Coordinates of C-alpha atoms and ligand atoms in Angstrom, one line a residue:
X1 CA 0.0 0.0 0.0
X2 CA 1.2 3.3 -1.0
X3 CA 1.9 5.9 1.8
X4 CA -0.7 8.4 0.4
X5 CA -3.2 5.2 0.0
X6 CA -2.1 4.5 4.1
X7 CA -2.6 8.3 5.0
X8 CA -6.7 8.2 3.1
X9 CA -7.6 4.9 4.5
X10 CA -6.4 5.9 8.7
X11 CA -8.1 9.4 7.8
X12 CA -11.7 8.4 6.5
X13 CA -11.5 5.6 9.0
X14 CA -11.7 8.1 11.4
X15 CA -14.6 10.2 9.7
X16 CA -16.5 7.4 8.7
X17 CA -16.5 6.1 12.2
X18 CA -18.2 9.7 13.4
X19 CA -20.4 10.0 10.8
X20 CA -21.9 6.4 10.1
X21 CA -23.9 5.4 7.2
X22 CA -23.8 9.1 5.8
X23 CA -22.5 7.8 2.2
X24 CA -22.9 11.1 0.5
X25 CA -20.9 12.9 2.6
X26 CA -18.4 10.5 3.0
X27 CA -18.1 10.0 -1.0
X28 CA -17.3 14.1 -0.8
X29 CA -15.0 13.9 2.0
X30 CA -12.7 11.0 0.4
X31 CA -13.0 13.1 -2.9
X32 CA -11.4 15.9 -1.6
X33 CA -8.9 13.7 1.1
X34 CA -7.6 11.7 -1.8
X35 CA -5.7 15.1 -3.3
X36 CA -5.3 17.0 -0.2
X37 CA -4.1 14.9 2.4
X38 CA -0.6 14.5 1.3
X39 CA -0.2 18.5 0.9
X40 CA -1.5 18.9 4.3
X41 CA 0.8 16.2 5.2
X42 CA 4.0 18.7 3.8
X43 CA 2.9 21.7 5.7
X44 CA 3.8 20.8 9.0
X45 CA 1.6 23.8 10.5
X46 CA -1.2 22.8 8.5
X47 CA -0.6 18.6 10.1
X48 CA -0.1 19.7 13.7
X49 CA -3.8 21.5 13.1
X50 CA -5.1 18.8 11.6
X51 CA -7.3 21.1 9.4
X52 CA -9.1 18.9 6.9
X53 CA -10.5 16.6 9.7
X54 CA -11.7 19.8 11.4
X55 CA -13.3 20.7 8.8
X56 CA -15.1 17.1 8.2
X57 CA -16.9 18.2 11.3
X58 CA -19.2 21.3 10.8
X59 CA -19.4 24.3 13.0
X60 CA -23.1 23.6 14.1
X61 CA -25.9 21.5 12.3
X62 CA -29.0 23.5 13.3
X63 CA -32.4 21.1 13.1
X64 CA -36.1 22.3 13.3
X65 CA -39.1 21.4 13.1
X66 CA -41.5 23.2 10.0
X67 CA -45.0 22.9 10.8
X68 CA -47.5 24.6 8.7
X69 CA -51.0 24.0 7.4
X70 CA -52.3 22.8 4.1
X71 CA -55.2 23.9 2.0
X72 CA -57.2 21.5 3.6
X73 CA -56.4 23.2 7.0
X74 CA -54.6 19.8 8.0
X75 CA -51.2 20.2 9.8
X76 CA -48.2 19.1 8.1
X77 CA -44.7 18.7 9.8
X78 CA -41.7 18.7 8.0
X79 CA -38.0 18.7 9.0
X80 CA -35.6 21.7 8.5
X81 CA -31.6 22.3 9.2
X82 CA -28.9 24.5 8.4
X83 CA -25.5 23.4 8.3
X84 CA -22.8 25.6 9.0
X85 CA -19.9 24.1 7.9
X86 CA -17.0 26.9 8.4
X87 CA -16.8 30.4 8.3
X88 CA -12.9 30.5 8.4
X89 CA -12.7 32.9 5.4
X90 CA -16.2 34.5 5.6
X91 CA -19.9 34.5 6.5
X92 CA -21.9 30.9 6.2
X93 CA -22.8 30.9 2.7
X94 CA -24.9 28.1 0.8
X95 CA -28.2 27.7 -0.9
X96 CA -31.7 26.1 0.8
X97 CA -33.1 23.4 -0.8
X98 CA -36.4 21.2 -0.4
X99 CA -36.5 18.0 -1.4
X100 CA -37.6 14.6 0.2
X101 CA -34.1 13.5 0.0
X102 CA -33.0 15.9 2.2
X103 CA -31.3 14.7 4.8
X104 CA -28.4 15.6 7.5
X105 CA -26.2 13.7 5.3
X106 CA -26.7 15.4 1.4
X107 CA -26.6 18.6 3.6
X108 CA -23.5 18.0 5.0
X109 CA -21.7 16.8 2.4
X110 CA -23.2 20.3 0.1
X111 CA -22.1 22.2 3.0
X112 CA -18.4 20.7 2.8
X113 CA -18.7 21.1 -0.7
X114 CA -19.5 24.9 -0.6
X115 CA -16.6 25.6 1.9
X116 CA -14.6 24.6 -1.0
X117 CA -16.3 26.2 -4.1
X118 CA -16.7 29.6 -1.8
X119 CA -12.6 29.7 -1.5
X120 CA -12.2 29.6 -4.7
X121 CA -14.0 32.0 -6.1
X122 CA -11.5 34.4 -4.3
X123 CA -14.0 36.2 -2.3
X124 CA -14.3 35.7 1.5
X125 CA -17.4 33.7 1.9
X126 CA -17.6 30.8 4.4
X127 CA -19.5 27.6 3.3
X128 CA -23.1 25.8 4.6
X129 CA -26.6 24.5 3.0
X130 CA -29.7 24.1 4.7
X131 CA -33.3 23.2 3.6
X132 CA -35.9 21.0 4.4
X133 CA -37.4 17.2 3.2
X134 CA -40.4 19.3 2.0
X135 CA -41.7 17.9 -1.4
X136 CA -43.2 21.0 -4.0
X137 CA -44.4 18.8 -6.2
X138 CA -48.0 19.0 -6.2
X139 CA -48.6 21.9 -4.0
X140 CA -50.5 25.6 -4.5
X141 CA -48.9 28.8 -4.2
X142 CA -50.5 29.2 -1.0
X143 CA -49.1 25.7 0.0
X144 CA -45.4 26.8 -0.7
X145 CA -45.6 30.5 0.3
X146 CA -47.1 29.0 4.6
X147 CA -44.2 26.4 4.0
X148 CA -41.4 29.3 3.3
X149 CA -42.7 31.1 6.0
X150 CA -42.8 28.5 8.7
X151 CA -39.7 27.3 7.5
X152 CA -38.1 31.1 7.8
X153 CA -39.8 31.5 11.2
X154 CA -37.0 28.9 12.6
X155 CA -34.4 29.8 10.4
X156 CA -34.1 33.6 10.8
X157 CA -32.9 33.8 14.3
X158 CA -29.7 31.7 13.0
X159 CA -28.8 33.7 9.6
X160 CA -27.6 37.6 8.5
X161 CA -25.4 39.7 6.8
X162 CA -22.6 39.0 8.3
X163 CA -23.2 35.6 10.0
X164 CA -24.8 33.6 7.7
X165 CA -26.5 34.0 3.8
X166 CA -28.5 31.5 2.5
X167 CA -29.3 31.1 -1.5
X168 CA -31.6 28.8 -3.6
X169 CA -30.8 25.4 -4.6
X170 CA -33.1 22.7 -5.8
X171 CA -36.3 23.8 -5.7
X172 CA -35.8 26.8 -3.9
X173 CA -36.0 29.7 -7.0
X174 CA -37.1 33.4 -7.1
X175 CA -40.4 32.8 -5.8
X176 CA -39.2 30.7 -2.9
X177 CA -36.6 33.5 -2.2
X178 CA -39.4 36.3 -2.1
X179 CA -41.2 34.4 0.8
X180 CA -38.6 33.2 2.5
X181 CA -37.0 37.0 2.6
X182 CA -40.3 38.6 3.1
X183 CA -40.8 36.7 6.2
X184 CA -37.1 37.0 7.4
X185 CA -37.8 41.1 7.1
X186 CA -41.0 40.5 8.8
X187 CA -39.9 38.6 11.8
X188 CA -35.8 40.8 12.1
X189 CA -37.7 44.3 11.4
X190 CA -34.3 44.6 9.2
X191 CA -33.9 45.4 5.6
X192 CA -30.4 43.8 4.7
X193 CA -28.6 41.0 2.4
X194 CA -29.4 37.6 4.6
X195 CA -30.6 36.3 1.4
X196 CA -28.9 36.2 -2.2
X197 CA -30.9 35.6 -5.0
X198 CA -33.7 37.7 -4.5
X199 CA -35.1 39.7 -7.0
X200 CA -34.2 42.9 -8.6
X201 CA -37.2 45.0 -7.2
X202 CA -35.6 44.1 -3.3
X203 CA -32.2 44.0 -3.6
X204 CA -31.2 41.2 -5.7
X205 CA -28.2 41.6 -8.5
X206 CA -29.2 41.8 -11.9
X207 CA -28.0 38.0 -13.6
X208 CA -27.9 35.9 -10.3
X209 CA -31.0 33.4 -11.3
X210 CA -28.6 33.0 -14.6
X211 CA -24.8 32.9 -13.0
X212 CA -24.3 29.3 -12.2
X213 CA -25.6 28.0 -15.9
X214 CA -23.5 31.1 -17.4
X215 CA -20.9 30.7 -15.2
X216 CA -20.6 26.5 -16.1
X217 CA -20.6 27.3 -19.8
X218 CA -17.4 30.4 -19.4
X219 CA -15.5 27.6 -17.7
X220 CA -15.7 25.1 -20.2
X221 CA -14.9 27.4 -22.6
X222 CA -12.0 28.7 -20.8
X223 CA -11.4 24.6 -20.5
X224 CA -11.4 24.5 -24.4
X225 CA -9.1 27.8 -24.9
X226 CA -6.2 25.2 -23.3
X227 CA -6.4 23.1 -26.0
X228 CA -6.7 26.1 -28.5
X229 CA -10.3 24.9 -29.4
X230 CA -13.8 26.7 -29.5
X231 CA -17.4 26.0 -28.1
X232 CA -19.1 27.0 -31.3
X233 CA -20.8 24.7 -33.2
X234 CA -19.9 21.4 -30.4
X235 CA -22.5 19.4 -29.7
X236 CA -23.7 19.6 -25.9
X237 CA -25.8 17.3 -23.8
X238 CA -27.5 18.0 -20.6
X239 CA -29.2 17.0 -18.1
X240 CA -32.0 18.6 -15.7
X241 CA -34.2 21.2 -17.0
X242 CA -33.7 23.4 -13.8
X243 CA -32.1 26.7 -13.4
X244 CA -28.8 25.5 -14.0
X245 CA -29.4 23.5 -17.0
X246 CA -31.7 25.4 -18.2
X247 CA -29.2 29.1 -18.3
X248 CA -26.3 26.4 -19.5
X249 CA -28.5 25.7 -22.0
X250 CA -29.3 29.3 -23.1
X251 CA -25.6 30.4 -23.3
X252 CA -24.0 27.3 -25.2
X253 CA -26.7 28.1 -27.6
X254 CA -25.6 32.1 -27.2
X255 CA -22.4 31.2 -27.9
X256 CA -23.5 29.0 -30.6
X257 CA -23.0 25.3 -30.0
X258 CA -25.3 22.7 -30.6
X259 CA -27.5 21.6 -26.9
X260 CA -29.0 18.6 -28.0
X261 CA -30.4 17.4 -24.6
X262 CA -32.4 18.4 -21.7
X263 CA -33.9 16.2 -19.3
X264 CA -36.3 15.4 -16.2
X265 CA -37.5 12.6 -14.2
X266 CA -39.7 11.9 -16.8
X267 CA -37.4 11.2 -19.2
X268 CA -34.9 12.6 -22.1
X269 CA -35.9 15.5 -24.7
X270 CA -33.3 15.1 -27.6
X271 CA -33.1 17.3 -30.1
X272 CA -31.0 15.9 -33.0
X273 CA -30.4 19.2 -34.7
X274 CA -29.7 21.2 -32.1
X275 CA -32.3 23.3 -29.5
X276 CA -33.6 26.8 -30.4
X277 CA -34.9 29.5 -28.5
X278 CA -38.4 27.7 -28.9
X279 CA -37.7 24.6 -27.5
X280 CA -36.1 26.2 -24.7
X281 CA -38.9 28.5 -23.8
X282 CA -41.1 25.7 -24.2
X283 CA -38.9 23.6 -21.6
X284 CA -39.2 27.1 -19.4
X285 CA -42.8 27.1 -19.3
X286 CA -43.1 23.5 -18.5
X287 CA -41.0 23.9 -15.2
X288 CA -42.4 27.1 -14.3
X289 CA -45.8 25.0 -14.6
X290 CA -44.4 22.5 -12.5
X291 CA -45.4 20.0 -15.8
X292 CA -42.9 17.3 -17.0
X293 CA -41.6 17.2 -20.6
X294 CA -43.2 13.8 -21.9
X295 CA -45.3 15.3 -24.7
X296 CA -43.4 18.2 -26.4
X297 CA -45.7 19.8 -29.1
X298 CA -44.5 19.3 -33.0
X299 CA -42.4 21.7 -34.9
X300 CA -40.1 22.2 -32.1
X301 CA -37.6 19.6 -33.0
X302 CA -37.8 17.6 -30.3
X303 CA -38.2 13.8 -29.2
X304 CA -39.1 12.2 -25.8
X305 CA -37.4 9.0 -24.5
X306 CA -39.3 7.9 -21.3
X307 CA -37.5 7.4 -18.2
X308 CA -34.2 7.2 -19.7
X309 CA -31.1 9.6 -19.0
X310 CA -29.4 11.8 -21.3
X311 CA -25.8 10.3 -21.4
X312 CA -25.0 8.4 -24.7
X313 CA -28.6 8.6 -26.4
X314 CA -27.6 10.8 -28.7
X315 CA -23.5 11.7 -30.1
X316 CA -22.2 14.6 -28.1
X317 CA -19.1 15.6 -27.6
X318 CA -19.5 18.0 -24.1
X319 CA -21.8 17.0 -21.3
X320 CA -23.0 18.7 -18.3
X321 CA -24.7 17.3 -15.7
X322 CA -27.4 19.8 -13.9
X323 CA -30.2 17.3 -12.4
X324 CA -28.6 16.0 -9.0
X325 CA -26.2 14.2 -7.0
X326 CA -24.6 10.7 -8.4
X327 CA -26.4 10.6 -11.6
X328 CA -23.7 9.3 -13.7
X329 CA -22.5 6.1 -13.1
X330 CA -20.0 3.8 -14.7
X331 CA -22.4 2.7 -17.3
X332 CA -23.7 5.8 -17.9
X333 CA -20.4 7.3 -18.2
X334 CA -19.4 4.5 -20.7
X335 CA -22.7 5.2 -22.8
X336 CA -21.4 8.9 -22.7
X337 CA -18.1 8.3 -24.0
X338 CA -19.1 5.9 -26.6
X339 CA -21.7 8.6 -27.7
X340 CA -18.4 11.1 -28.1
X341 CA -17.6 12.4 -25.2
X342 CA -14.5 14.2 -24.5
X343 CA -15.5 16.9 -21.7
X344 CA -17.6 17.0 -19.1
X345 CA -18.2 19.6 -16.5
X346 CA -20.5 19.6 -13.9
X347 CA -22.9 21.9 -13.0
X348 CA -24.8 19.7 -10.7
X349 CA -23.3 19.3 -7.3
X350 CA -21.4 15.9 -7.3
X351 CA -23.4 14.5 -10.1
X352 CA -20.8 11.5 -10.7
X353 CA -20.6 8.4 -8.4
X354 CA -16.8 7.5 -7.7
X355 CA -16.5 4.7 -10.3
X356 CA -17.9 7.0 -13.3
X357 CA -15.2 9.8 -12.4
X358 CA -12.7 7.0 -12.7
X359 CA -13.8 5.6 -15.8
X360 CA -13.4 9.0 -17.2
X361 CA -9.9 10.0 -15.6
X362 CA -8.9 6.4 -17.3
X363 CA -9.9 7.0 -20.7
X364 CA -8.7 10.7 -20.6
X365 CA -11.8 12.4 -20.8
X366 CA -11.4 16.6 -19.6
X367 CA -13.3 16.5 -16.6
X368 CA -14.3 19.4 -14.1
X369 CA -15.3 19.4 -10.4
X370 CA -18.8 21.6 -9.5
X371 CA -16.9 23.3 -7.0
X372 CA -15.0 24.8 -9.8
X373 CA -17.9 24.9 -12.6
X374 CA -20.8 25.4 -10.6
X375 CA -19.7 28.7 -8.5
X376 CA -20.8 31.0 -11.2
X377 CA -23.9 31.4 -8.8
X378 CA -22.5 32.0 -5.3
X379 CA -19.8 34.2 -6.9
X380 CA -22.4 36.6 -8.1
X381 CA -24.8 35.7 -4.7
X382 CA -21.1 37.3 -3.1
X383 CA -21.3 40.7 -5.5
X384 CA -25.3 40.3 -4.3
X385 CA -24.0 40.7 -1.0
X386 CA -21.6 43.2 -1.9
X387 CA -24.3 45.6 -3.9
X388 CA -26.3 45.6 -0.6
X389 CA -23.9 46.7 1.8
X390 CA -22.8 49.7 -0.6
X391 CA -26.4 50.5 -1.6
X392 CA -24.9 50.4 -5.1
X393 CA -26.7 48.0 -7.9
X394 CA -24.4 47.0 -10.9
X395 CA -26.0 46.5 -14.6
X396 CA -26.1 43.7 -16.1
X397 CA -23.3 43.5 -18.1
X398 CA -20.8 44.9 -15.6
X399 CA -22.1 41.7 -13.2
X400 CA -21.4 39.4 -16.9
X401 CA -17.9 40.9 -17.6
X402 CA -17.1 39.6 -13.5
X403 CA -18.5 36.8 -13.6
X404 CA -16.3 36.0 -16.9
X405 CA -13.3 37.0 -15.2
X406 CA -14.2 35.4 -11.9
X407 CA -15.1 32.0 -13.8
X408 CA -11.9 32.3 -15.4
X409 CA -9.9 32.8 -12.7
X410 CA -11.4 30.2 -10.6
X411 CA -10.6 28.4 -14.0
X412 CA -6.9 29.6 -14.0
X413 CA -6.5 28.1 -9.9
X414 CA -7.7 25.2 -10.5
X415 CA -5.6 24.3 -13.6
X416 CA -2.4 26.4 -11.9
X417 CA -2.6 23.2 -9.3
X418 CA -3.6 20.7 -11.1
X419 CA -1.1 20.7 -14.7
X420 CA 0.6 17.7 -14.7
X421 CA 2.8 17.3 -17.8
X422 CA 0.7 18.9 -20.5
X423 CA -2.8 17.0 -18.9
X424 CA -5.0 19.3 -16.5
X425 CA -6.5 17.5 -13.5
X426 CA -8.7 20.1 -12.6
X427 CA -10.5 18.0 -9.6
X428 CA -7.0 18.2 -8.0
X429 CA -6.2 21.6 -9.0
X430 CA -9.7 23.1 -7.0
X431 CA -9.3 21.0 -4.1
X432 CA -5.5 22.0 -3.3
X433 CA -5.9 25.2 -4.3
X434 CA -9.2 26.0 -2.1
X435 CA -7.6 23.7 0.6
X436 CA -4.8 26.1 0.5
X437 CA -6.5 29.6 1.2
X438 CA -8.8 27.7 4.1
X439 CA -6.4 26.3 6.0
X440 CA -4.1 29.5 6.2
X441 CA -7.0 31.1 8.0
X442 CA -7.7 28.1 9.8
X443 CA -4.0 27.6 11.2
X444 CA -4.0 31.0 11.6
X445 CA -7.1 31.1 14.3
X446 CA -5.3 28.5 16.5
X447 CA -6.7 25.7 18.2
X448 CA -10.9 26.1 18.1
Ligands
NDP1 P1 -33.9 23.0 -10.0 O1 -34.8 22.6 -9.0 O2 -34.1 24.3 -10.7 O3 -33.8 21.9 -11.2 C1 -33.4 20.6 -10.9 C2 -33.7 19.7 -12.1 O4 -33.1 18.4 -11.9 C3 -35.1 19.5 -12.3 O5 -35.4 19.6 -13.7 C4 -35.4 18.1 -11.8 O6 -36.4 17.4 -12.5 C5 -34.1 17.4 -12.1 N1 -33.8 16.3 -11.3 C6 -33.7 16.3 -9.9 N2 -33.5 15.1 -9.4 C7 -33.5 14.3 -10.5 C8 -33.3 12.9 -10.7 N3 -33.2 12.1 -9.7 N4 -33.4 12.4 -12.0 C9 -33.6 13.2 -13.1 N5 -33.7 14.6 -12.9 C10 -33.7 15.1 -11.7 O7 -32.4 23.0 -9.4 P2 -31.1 23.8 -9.8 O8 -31.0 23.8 -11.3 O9 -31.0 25.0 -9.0 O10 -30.0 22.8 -9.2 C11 -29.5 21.6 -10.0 C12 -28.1 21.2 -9.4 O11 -27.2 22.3 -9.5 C13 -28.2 20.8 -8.0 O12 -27.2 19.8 -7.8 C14 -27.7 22.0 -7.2 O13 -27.1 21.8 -6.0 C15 -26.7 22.6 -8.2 N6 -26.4 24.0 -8.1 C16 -27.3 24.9 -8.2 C17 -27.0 26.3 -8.0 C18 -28.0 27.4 -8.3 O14 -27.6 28.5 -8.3 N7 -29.3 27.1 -8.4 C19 -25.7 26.7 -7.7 C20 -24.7 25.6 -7.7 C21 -25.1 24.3 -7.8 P3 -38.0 17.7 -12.3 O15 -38.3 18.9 -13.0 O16 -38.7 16.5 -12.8 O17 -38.1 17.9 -10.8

């Protein structure tokens, strides 16, 4: 056994012993141990504080109870947390999301996540995620606007400027963030940036509902510009029909490649030729509806495939995961890459099991980390934060021109730390590098 192998196996030993049965979390933790354990392991300072395993354990997991009532005047409970994961370099920050699969364990490993993706985007934001195991599907308006605020009435007392600013994240979109920040300025008697992502009319930044999709496709193209090639024309698969794939979607096309997938829980739309404005719209509609996309109307140029994924149904050469966690495994990865595949960046948050990221490192497939491709959003949630405290909105195409530059140099970090011969592993590069700036602070706080 190698000494590095040695150093991973006593190390997650040790977390997985603390944190039992909590696989997600665990799969993000030995992500990031695998590349940064033996740098720690050089810096003695950085050893004696043992800061990676401090960081496996979160500030404070907050846990409350939602209870609210239905349309039917029944009383529903559901669970809520927040995770506060560090705020070495800066303020909890980290998007709410409701889901039935939340869970202490998808929030924790998010939360370690974000600590991670927040340091590299070179601003000082700490990292956490909260939500609840509330299901949207199916629910009124007035359903979702008595959950937000019961859920807010917990939360508030725990989040603010300067402590701790939550975002959106699945499920959890404009409309969620007006009720949850109405309520939070209800119950404080405060108007300030607790919330990023609101909208425009209260304080939000112009492009934030579009920066993590945008902000995904500027990194792959930056990812392209190594190899001296273009996005134009390139065809592009995706998955999820959210607001990440959805604004990836809309700028590859911008920029004038080919998307030829979008996708739900339904099922695959494929678009041989290429999606146009129209079929995106029509995608739009569908989720704003809360509708699935099984039956897309003719003339559009597109095809259902019931309850099948996107990855190798149709030749693509770029893929991007936006759905959710771990929905790329081996065989899916192999279907990709024997569809074309030769990049793939995520814009989900850990959207590959273990065993599909390997299959891809092996056959030498460009690969990129969400914690790189996906901070498009926070870092424009971070000049959110910024426009509030000066009282000073930006226009929209000052807040595009910085999130180019801060995608690219988030872009330029990770591949800084990761070149290796004339091959970029840019899943190394973003964890040493963001490892890096957190520990400083950390060692730099002593022991707490
Ligand atoms: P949305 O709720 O807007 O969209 C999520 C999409 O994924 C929906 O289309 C949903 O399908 C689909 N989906 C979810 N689970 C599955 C599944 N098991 N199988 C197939 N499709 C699925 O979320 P976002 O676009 O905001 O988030 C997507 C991902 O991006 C998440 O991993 C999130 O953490 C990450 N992310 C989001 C950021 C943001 O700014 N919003 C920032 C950084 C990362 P359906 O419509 O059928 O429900």
């Amino acid at each position: 056994m190698t000494d590095r192998a040695k150093l991973l196996q006593s190390f997650m030993g040790r977390v997985a012993a603390r944190n039992a049965g909590q696989d997600e979390f665990l799969q993000a933790v030995g992500e990031v141990a695998f590349d940064v354990l033996t740098v720690e392991k050089a810096h003695a300072a950085w050893a004696r504080a043992r800061v990676l395993e401090r960081l496996t354990e979160p500030d404070r997991i907050i846990g409350f109870r939602v209870v609210w009532e239905n349309d039917d005047g029944e009383v529903e409970i559901n669970s809520g947390w927040r995770v506060q994961t560090s705020n070495a370099i800066g303020p909890y920050k980290g998007g709410l999301r409701f889901s039935p699969g939340v869970c202490p364990s998808v929030l924790k490993f998010l939360g370690f996540e974000q600590v991670f993706k927040n340091a590299l985007t070179g601003l000082p934001l700490g990292g956490g995620k909260g939500g609840a195991d509330f299901d949207p599907r199916g629910r009124s308006e007035a359903e979702i606007m008595r959950f937000c605020q019961a859920f807010m009435t917990e939360l508030a007392r725990y989040i603010g400027p300067d402590e701790d600013v939550p975002a959106g994240d699945i499920n959890v979109g404009p409309r969620e963030i007006g009720y949850l920040f109405g309520a939070y300025k209800r119950l404080r008697g405060q108007f300030h940036g607790a919330l990023t992502g609101k909208g425009e009319a209260f304080g939000g930044s112009a492009l934030r509902v579009e920066a993590t999709g945008y902000g995904l496709v500027y990194f792959v193209e930056a990812m392209l510009a190594e190899e001296g090639r273009e996005l134009a024309r390139r065809r592009v698969a995706i998955s999820g029909k959210g607001n990440v794939a959805a604004h990836a979607a809309e700028k590859a096309i911008c920029e004038g490649a080919k998307v030829v997938t979008l996708s739900d829980r339904s099922g695959t739309l494929v678009a041989e030729d290429g999606m146009g404005q129209d079929a995106l719209d029509w995608v739009r509609e569908r989720k704003q509806a809360g509708q699935d996309v099984a039956d897309p109307p003719r003339g559009l140029g597109l095809a259902f495939r019931e309850g099948v994924a996107p990855w190798g149904l149709v030749e693509a050469e770029i893929g991007l995961p936006c759905a959710t966690q771990n929905e790329i495994d081996a065989k899916a990865a192999k279907s990709a890459m024997d569809a074309g595949l030769r990049v793939l960046a995520e814009g989900a948050n850990m959207p590959l099991t273990r065993d599909a990221m390997e299959a891809l490192r092996e056959a030498g497939v460009g690969y990129a980390p969400g914690k790189a491709t996906n901070a498009g959003g926070v870092a424009i949630s971070g000049l959110e934060m910024s426009q509030n405290s000066s009282i000073r909105p930006l226009d929209p195409e000052d807040v595009d021109r910085a999130l180019r530059r801060i995608m690219g140099e988030i872009h330029n970090r990770a591949a800084e730390e990761g070149r290796d011969g004339n091959r970029i592993d840019y899943r190394r590069g973003a964890n040493v590098a963001a490892y890096r700036k957190v520990a400083t602070a950390i060692a730099a706080y002593g022991v707490l």
